[in-house]
């Protein structure tokens, strides 16, 4: 839709023409004067560049956005859906944190999804969502599923983009937390999750002061995705054990490098903390070594080893042990400069770009060079755990001088790379061919990740980039000591980058984002009548119009209820104190947007029932009394009348 | 900042001049051509009106918004802070629903706030937030506090705008739910909360089929606000009993009508449901009567009765019983046409506008006429509960013919009123003086509430209006069967209303909004070192730099910890399985935006520690093992290194 190359510098010319002209010309229509545009610019203190940016982002009433961005919600535990270029938030998707508007964590089915994420018997009501990953087919986003990792608790969630709802949460107690998660292999065979902070695998106890090197480990879990079922299959999943280096970000190979995955690491120093036990603070002990290790994993070989039974099962997860991975060529190391952070495979799959956050360079590794050494078993050394180490200089294509604090790199598909420089607080644009910086754009402030349209695929779109800035400071009106983050939308369609828009993030500290062309998404409008959204099938307890009823069974009082504008049937529920109530509620509507809510006073019952949807809610009516129940979603002019009572007769 | 009257019709002239001119003039600078603006408009399909709206809303990087809107988050249970005119969401404030980014419901202090909202022993982890009310001084917003009601569970929350955090939740088991809540009296002496669905007062059981008329009741609770303490004082609060009509919206008198409050009602028919017990559905039985009752409460008289002890205490709340309220002149009724919804007092306090949602009129009641009849005890009749009823025709100044489905009315301070028409899906602008409609603006779709800048005060600003539309349908890219709502920003500075912006609401179904001039808000940047945000004072367990330590006491292991870029001290916590851990964490930073998070793997521990803030977290270390802990808020280039371990040694 938008043409490239319309830069503010050009608009200066346009406005120059307007101003020059307006002093001579009479108005030509509408009763206005040609100074009105200047009046408006003056009144709102807008520059020509502002006008240009406004017209590139403003999206009139009823007009659709061209791209959708799926953003992690950071430690809100949710996913944020943002339209581009308007930068309007279209939805928060409840993922790991119970959220009442969506009824997530309130009905029986979504409670079961959340229960899938329990660890060591503990309910977890939050997550630190980090990297969202859209499902891919042949290395391109296909718009079907979204996965996201929880750094805090080593969990992966599966969101179905059919209805934008979370369908599954998986976790393995093999590991303690993750960071390089979620990312997908090019056909979404696997969703990969890599540890950050090492622990004794499987949940045991070991004192790091004595046994860090011997007992602590990292791992990459390869979660098998069953696309037909739309679910991860834990039984078909496996892990590869790593040394207790702090593994960091990760990316899958693609095209020529398909079958491989790349993980970087910090802390080859094996620091574990203990700043009140005689050790230096971790941030200094982590940074002693000049080189850490890029982990290269041949996951197709790993898959074959799993099939061959060369695994050990630890706390329910099949693990390729470190010595096997090293001996069988599943795991190889390449030295990488100084506390690297991001690792990003280029769209053609040929290079791997690593940002060494305490280095001023981006290092461009060549997959072909790495592969040639591995195939020739040409190893320079082994690490203390026996993992073969390649030659750094034989593995790189070159380095690009970027500036202070390079973190992550994304691509535009026209041969350009864009790297975030945290300390310098800029986006650096550079040529993949020449390894030279061609432009820098200041960000506000302290950019972490950045993302580009379809940027993680084999065919990036270019066009838009989002700088995900960690500090907002003076960008927005003050809202107390906890500030929003600032996403800055950047036009990358011309040689020079242009800042278009500052967007505050009102809930959560987003970590990473993927941007997909909006027309790839085909969500449903309504559910099939009686559908259980979790199974996609007719629910066991689906209720049809005219068949509303109450049945007392051994497991409780089953209330079969329907909702349609503007009443619930039945609108009175009579139970006896202490009875278990099993509500089955169907929204009979098939009109788009005709959602009903259902809430019961003082009982923490609250569900969202979209058109056609079936919901089940179980609770114990332990307190006697009269409890109003009503529709919480404004549905008609007589919405307030869509109400009734739960009557709990005293024992 | 923005001038009034810059309408798109004028811009047509400007662009006409530009186009006319551009065909003759050469470009004057920047290398552009004067067709570039038209190219950009064409590329993004923007009309002249779109350009005008874009320039009225686009807010360049680093520019502050002029107004802040505080919106209910509907059944998300939160409050949404929106900047105007950019319509960017600046913050979701956690109120009734636990929210991990803010650590709300995760640290001991906020858990205690949430526990204040328990009802009948049940934890409630959501709310149906309805009407936010900014604190007022002399009828004008003072920017100090925000209150909001939970319709589902009859609760009121107090948010301190010093730090945008929820400090208190109160509830009374006297009533079952509310709707006319929260609204404040002109000096914030009271926050008023009125029932929607009647119940037996205080929580008893009564079968509505037999005892609805006799035992069910409504009430208005007048929660006393102690401004010095910044808290509601339940002991100084009281309620006025109402008949079991379904009370609906409410507003406080101001200026001439100060001391009075107005509540409307539906269901004088006394329907209670029972659509499977031989009764018609509620939406038809609610609508039989031509008139319901506007409830007029003399709350200063009520306050005097409470002081005189003329109350009965029911479930902890002092109640002026219905017969006392009727006999003493505290409660008077005025007939109001057909299922009214909104009741809104004009800025001068002289009139009360009621939207009869099944009527096509807005009815303008005259406070002077009502007061004269009450003073003269000139009653036309009594309702079945003995409440005096005034004459309808002697109480009104007139009626305005509005259209289909009038709901709510707001004001611009220049003599205009704006009423939302749900069924007609428009905003109707009308003259308070002439009671004539002067303009109508279509909304997309089905407007519920609407709000205007400082619209509920004695001195509305005009300028901006937000239409809060309940259905979005085709306005935004599809995001599954659960759609956002659509806020439409309207410029009301000129005689004709102009639609400026469509804003999707990504989380929650907002019910009502108040808009305040941004410069009235003076939030703090950082906390005083060691401050407990709940008390505003130095915390009992505040930790200073160098005094980090672990102390084993009778009530558990006290860990005194500090956080500063880029480490926690101590970074290793050693406890024995089964021990209670009491963490005391201080963020030593005093730099703006230098927030740290603190999370422990698998233990559901997650807090947000803003600069200077002290936090306490208590948990039982019931599972042995090694659990990584780390900072969840990206704080520096060495943020990943800000980590450590909780070591739980097995028993």
mmCIF file with all atom_site columns, C-alpha atoms in Angstrom, chain A residues 423-534:
data_model
loop_
_atom_site.group_PDB
_atom_site.id
_atom_site.type_symbol
_atom_site.label_atom_id
_atom_site.label_alt_id
_atom_site.label_comp_id
_atom_site.label_asym_id
_atom_site.label_entity_id
_atom_site.label_seq_id
_atom_site.pdbx_PDB_ins_code
_atom_site.Cartn_x
_atom_site.Cartn_y
_atom_site.Cartn_z
_atom_site.occupancy
_atom_site.B_iso_or_equiv
_atom_site.pdbx_formal_charge
_atom_site.auth_seq_id
_atom_site.auth_comp_id
_atom_site.auth_asym_id
_atom_site.auth_atom_id
_atom_site.pdbx_PDB_model_num
ATOM 1   C CA . UNK A 1 423 ? 24.448  1.465   25.190 1.00 0.00 ? 423 UNK A CA 1
ATOM 2   C CA . UNK A 1 424 ? 24.600  3.748   22.191 1.00 0.00 ? 424 UNK A CA 1
ATOM 3   C CA . UNK A 1 425 ? 20.760  3.632   22.127 1.00 0.00 ? 425 UNK A CA 1
ATOM 4   C CA . UNK A 1 426 ? 20.522  3.479   18.316 1.00 0.00 ? 426 UNK A CA 1
ATOM 5   C CA . UNK A 1 427 ? 19.498  1.176   15.501 1.00 0.00 ? 427 UNK A CA 1
ATOM 6   C CA . UNK A 1 428 ? 22.511  0.559   13.246 1.00 0.00 ? 428 UNK A CA 1
ATOM 7   C CA . UNK A 1 429 ? 21.696  -0.327  9.639  1.00 0.00 ? 429 UNK A CA 1
ATOM 8   C CA . UNK A 1 430 ? 24.441  -2.184  7.821  1.00 0.00 ? 430 UNK A CA 1
ATOM 9   C CA . UNK A 1 431 ? 25.088  -4.024  4.607  1.00 0.00 ? 431 UNK A CA 1
ATOM 10  C CA . UNK A 1 432 ? 25.324  -7.798  4.896  1.00 0.00 ? 432 UNK A CA 1
ATOM 11  C CA . UNK A 1 433 ? 27.471  -7.828  1.779  1.00 0.00 ? 433 UNK A CA 1
ATOM 12  C CA . UNK A 1 434 ? 29.983  -5.134  2.728  1.00 0.00 ? 434 UNK A CA 1
ATOM 13  C CA . UNK A 1 435 ? 29.716  -5.436  6.519  1.00 0.00 ? 435 UNK A CA 1
ATOM 14  C CA . UNK A 1 436 ? 29.553  -1.627  6.698  1.00 0.00 ? 436 UNK A CA 1
ATOM 15  C CA . UNK A 1 437 ? 27.178  0.568   8.673  1.00 0.00 ? 437 UNK A CA 1
ATOM 16  C CA . UNK A 1 438 ? 25.128  2.811   6.353  1.00 0.00 ? 438 UNK A CA 1
ATOM 17  C CA . UNK A 1 439 ? 22.786  4.590   8.791  1.00 0.00 ? 439 UNK A CA 1
ATOM 18  C CA . UNK A 1 440 ? 22.097  5.035   12.483 1.00 0.00 ? 440 UNK A CA 1
ATOM 19  C CA . UNK A 1 441 ? 18.808  6.076   14.068 1.00 0.00 ? 441 UNK A CA 1
ATOM 20  C CA . UNK A 1 442 ? 18.609  7.231   17.710 1.00 0.00 ? 442 UNK A CA 1
ATOM 21  C CA . UNK A 1 443 ? 16.047  5.454   19.904 1.00 0.00 ? 443 UNK A CA 1
ATOM 22  C CA . UNK A 1 444 ? 14.362  6.627   23.095 1.00 0.00 ? 444 UNK A CA 1
ATOM 23  C CA . UNK A 1 445 ? 15.813  5.009   25.092 1.00 0.00 ? 445 UNK A CA 1
ATOM 24  C CA . UNK A 1 446 ? 18.055  1.972   25.444 1.00 0.00 ? 446 UNK A CA 1
ATOM 25  C CA . UNK A 1 447 ? 16.800  -0.335  22.762 1.00 0.00 ? 447 UNK A CA 1
ATOM 26  C CA . UNK A 1 448 ? 16.683  -4.046  23.623 1.00 0.00 ? 448 UNK A CA 1
ATOM 27  C CA . UNK A 1 449 ? 15.233  -6.179  20.885 1.00 0.00 ? 449 UNK A CA 1
ATOM 28  C CA . UNK A 1 450 ? 14.165  -4.878  17.506 1.00 0.00 ? 450 UNK A CA 1
ATOM 29  C CA . UNK A 1 451 ? 11.998  -6.570  14.943 1.00 0.00 ? 451 UNK A CA 1
ATOM 30  C CA . UNK A 1 452 ? 11.198  -6.188  11.257 1.00 0.00 ? 452 UNK A CA 1
ATOM 31  C CA . UNK A 1 453 ? 8.184   -7.160  9.191  1.00 0.00 ? 453 UNK A CA 1
ATOM 32  C CA . UNK A 1 454 ? 8.323   -10.927 8.550  1.00 0.00 ? 454 UNK A CA 1
ATOM 33  C CA . UNK A 1 455 ? 11.932  -10.468 9.648  1.00 0.00 ? 455 UNK A CA 1
ATOM 34  C CA . UNK A 1 456 ? 12.574  -13.964 10.987 1.00 0.00 ? 456 UNK A CA 1
ATOM 35  C CA . UNK A 1 457 ? 11.493  -15.702 7.788  1.00 0.00 ? 457 UNK A CA 1
ATOM 36  C CA . UNK A 1 458 ? 13.246  -16.681 4.584  1.00 0.00 ? 458 UNK A CA 1
ATOM 37  C CA . UNK A 1 459 ? 11.613  -13.661 2.912  1.00 0.00 ? 459 UNK A CA 1
ATOM 38  C CA . UNK A 1 460 ? 11.514  -10.558 5.106  1.00 0.00 ? 460 UNK A CA 1
ATOM 39  C CA . UNK A 1 461 ? 9.250   -7.734  3.912  1.00 0.00 ? 461 UNK A CA 1
ATOM 40  C CA . UNK A 1 462 ? 11.363  -4.782  5.026  1.00 0.00 ? 462 UNK A CA 1
ATOM 41  C CA . UNK A 1 463 ? 9.059   -1.755  5.237  1.00 0.00 ? 463 UNK A CA 1
ATOM 42  C CA . UNK A 1 464 ? 8.630   -1.529  9.015  1.00 0.00 ? 464 UNK A CA 1
ATOM 43  C CA . UNK A 1 465 ? 10.900  -2.037  11.977 1.00 0.00 ? 465 UNK A CA 1
ATOM 44  C CA . UNK A 1 466 ? 10.026  -1.691  15.640 1.00 0.00 ? 466 UNK A CA 1
ATOM 45  C CA . UNK A 1 467 ? 12.671  -0.563  18.114 1.00 0.00 ? 467 UNK A CA 1
ATOM 46  C CA . UNK A 1 468 ? 11.724  -2.063  21.472 1.00 0.00 ? 468 UNK A CA 1
ATOM 47  C CA . UNK A 1 469 ? 13.089  0.412   23.959 1.00 0.00 ? 469 UNK A CA 1
ATOM 48  C CA . UNK A 1 470 ? 13.543  -0.523  27.571 1.00 0.00 ? 470 UNK A CA 1
ATOM 49  C CA . UNK A 1 471 ? 13.399  2.917   29.097 1.00 0.00 ? 471 UNK A CA 1
ATOM 50  C CA . UNK A 1 472 ? 10.794  5.561   28.295 1.00 0.00 ? 472 UNK A CA 1
ATOM 51  C CA . UNK A 1 473 ? 11.853  8.392   30.631 1.00 0.00 ? 473 UNK A CA 1
ATOM 52  C CA . UNK A 1 474 ? 10.423  11.624  29.203 1.00 0.00 ? 474 UNK A CA 1
ATOM 53  C CA . UNK A 1 475 ? 8.524   10.173  26.247 1.00 0.00 ? 475 UNK A CA 1
ATOM 54  C CA . UNK A 1 476 ? 5.035   10.083  27.758 1.00 0.00 ? 476 UNK A CA 1
ATOM 55  C CA . UNK A 1 477 ? 3.017   11.804  30.413 1.00 0.00 ? 477 UNK A CA 1
ATOM 56  C CA . UNK A 1 478 ? 4.049   10.601  33.852 1.00 0.00 ? 478 UNK A CA 1
ATOM 57  C CA . UNK A 1 479 ? 2.088   7.706   35.298 1.00 0.00 ? 479 UNK A CA 1
ATOM 58  C CA . UNK A 1 480 ? 3.979   7.066   38.534 1.00 0.00 ? 480 UNK A CA 1
ATOM 59  C CA . UNK A 1 481 ? 7.296   5.333   39.224 1.00 0.00 ? 481 UNK A CA 1
ATOM 60  C CA . UNK A 1 482 ? 6.491   2.322   37.017 1.00 0.00 ? 482 UNK A CA 1
ATOM 61  C CA . UNK A 1 483 ? 6.755   3.536   33.418 1.00 0.00 ? 483 UNK A CA 1
ATOM 62  C CA . UNK A 1 484 ? 5.614   2.022   30.154 1.00 0.00 ? 484 UNK A CA 1
ATOM 63  C CA . UNK A 1 485 ? 8.202   0.826   27.661 1.00 0.00 ? 485 UNK A CA 1
ATOM 64  C CA . UNK A 1 486 ? 8.406   2.591   24.304 1.00 0.00 ? 486 UNK A CA 1
ATOM 65  C CA . UNK A 1 487 ? 8.013   0.872   20.957 1.00 0.00 ? 487 UNK A CA 1
ATOM 66  C CA . UNK A 1 488 ? 9.226   3.103   18.156 1.00 0.00 ? 488 UNK A CA 1
ATOM 67  C CA . UNK A 1 489 ? 7.940   2.373   14.677 1.00 0.00 ? 489 UNK A CA 1
ATOM 68  C CA . UNK A 1 490 ? 10.548  2.992   12.000 1.00 0.00 ? 490 UNK A CA 1
ATOM 69  C CA . UNK A 1 491 ? 10.048  3.207   8.235  1.00 0.00 ? 491 UNK A CA 1
ATOM 70  C CA . UNK A 1 492 ? 12.855  1.164   6.649  1.00 0.00 ? 492 UNK A CA 1
ATOM 71  C CA . UNK A 1 493 ? 11.618  1.355   3.071  1.00 0.00 ? 493 UNK A CA 1
ATOM 72  C CA . UNK A 1 494 ? 14.129  4.039   2.075  1.00 0.00 ? 494 UNK A CA 1
ATOM 73  C CA . UNK A 1 495 ? 17.925  4.148   2.429  1.00 0.00 ? 495 UNK A CA 1
ATOM 74  C CA . UNK A 1 496 ? 17.608  6.418   5.453  1.00 0.00 ? 496 UNK A CA 1
ATOM 75  C CA . UNK A 1 497 ? 15.558  5.178   8.381  1.00 0.00 ? 497 UNK A CA 1
ATOM 76  C CA . UNK A 1 498 ? 12.658  7.383   9.448  1.00 0.00 ? 498 UNK A CA 1
ATOM 77  C CA . UNK A 1 499 ? 11.106  7.419   12.930 1.00 0.00 ? 499 UNK A CA 1
ATOM 78  C CA . UNK A 1 500 ? 7.315   7.315   12.594 1.00 0.00 ? 500 UNK A CA 1
ATOM 79  C CA . UNK A 1 501 ? 5.670   6.746   15.942 1.00 0.00 ? 501 UNK A CA 1
ATOM 80  C CA . UNK A 1 502 ? 6.223   6.355   19.701 1.00 0.00 ? 502 UNK A CA 1
ATOM 81  C CA . UNK A 1 503 ? 3.963   3.753   21.268 1.00 0.00 ? 503 UNK A CA 1
ATOM 82  C CA . UNK A 1 504 ? 3.765   3.270   25.032 1.00 0.00 ? 504 UNK A CA 1
ATOM 83  C CA . UNK A 1 505 ? 3.369   -0.291  26.294 1.00 0.00 ? 505 UNK A CA 1
ATOM 84  C CA . UNK A 1 506 ? 0.772   -0.011  29.035 1.00 0.00 ? 506 UNK A CA 1
ATOM 85  C CA . UNK A 1 507 ? 0.969   -3.477  30.581 1.00 0.00 ? 507 UNK A CA 1
ATOM 86  C CA . UNK A 1 508 ? 4.006   -5.707  30.694 1.00 0.00 ? 508 UNK A CA 1
ATOM 87  C CA . UNK A 1 509 ? 7.576   -5.270  29.582 1.00 0.00 ? 509 UNK A CA 1
ATOM 88  C CA . UNK A 1 510 ? 7.609   -6.771  26.087 1.00 0.00 ? 510 UNK A CA 1
ATOM 89  C CA . UNK A 1 511 ? 10.702  -8.705  25.241 1.00 0.00 ? 511 UNK A CA 1
ATOM 90  C CA . UNK A 1 512 ? 10.412  -9.687  21.592 1.00 0.00 ? 512 UNK A CA 1
ATOM 91  C CA . UNK A 1 513 ? 7.915   -9.298  18.755 1.00 0.00 ? 513 UNK A CA 1
ATOM 92  C CA . UNK A 1 514 ? 7.218   -10.968 15.437 1.00 0.00 ? 514 UNK A CA 1
ATOM 93  C CA . UNK A 1 515 ? 5.373   -9.110  12.687 1.00 0.00 ? 515 UNK A CA 1
ATOM 94  C CA . UNK A 1 516 ? 3.191   -10.910 10.137 1.00 0.00 ? 516 UNK A CA 1
ATOM 95  C CA . UNK A 1 517 ? 1.317   -9.668  7.080  1.00 0.00 ? 517 UNK A CA 1
ATOM 96  C CA . UNK A 1 518 ? -2.253  -9.312  8.314  1.00 0.00 ? 518 UNK A CA 1
ATOM 97  C CA . UNK A 1 519 ? -3.817  -11.068 5.356  1.00 0.00 ? 519 UNK A CA 1
ATOM 98  C CA . UNK A 1 520 ? -2.079  -14.307 6.326  1.00 0.00 ? 520 UNK A CA 1
ATOM 99  C CA . UNK A 1 521 ? -4.342  -14.550 9.370  1.00 0.00 ? 521 UNK A CA 1
ATOM 100 C CA . UNK A 1 522 ? -7.793  -16.017 8.914  1.00 0.00 ? 522 UNK A CA 1
ATOM 101 C CA . UNK A 1 523 ? -9.392  -16.148 12.341 1.00 0.00 ? 523 UNK A CA 1
ATOM 102 C CA . UNK A 1 524 ? -12.933 -17.421 12.723 1.00 0.00 ? 524 UNK A CA 1
ATOM 103 C CA . UNK A 1 525 ? -15.808 -15.030 13.464 1.00 0.00 ? 525 UNK A CA 1
ATOM 104 C CA . UNK A 1 526 ? -17.925 -17.333 15.614 1.00 0.00 ? 526 UNK A CA 1
ATOM 105 C CA . UNK A 1 527 ? -17.792 -20.856 16.985 1.00 0.00 ? 527 UNK A CA 1
ATOM 106 C CA . UNK A 1 528 ? -19.921 -23.703 15.624 1.00 0.00 ? 528 UNK A CA 1
ATOM 107 C CA . UNK A 1 529 ? -22.935 -23.985 17.958 1.00 0.00 ? 529 UNK A CA 1
ATOM 108 C CA . UNK A 1 530 ? -22.007 -25.967 21.064 1.00 0.00 ? 530 UNK A CA 1
ATOM 109 C CA . UNK A 1 531 ? -18.274 -25.884 20.313 1.00 0.00 ? 531 UNK A CA 1
ATOM 110 C CA . UNK A 1 532 ? -15.738 -26.432 23.046 1.00 0.00 ? 532 UNK A CA 1
ATOM 111 C CA . UNK A 1 533 ? -12.940 -24.034 22.025 1.00 0.00 ? 533 UNK A CA 1
ATOM 112 C CA . UNK A 1 534 ? -10.314 -26.312 23.522 1.00 0.00 ? 534 UNK A CA 1
#
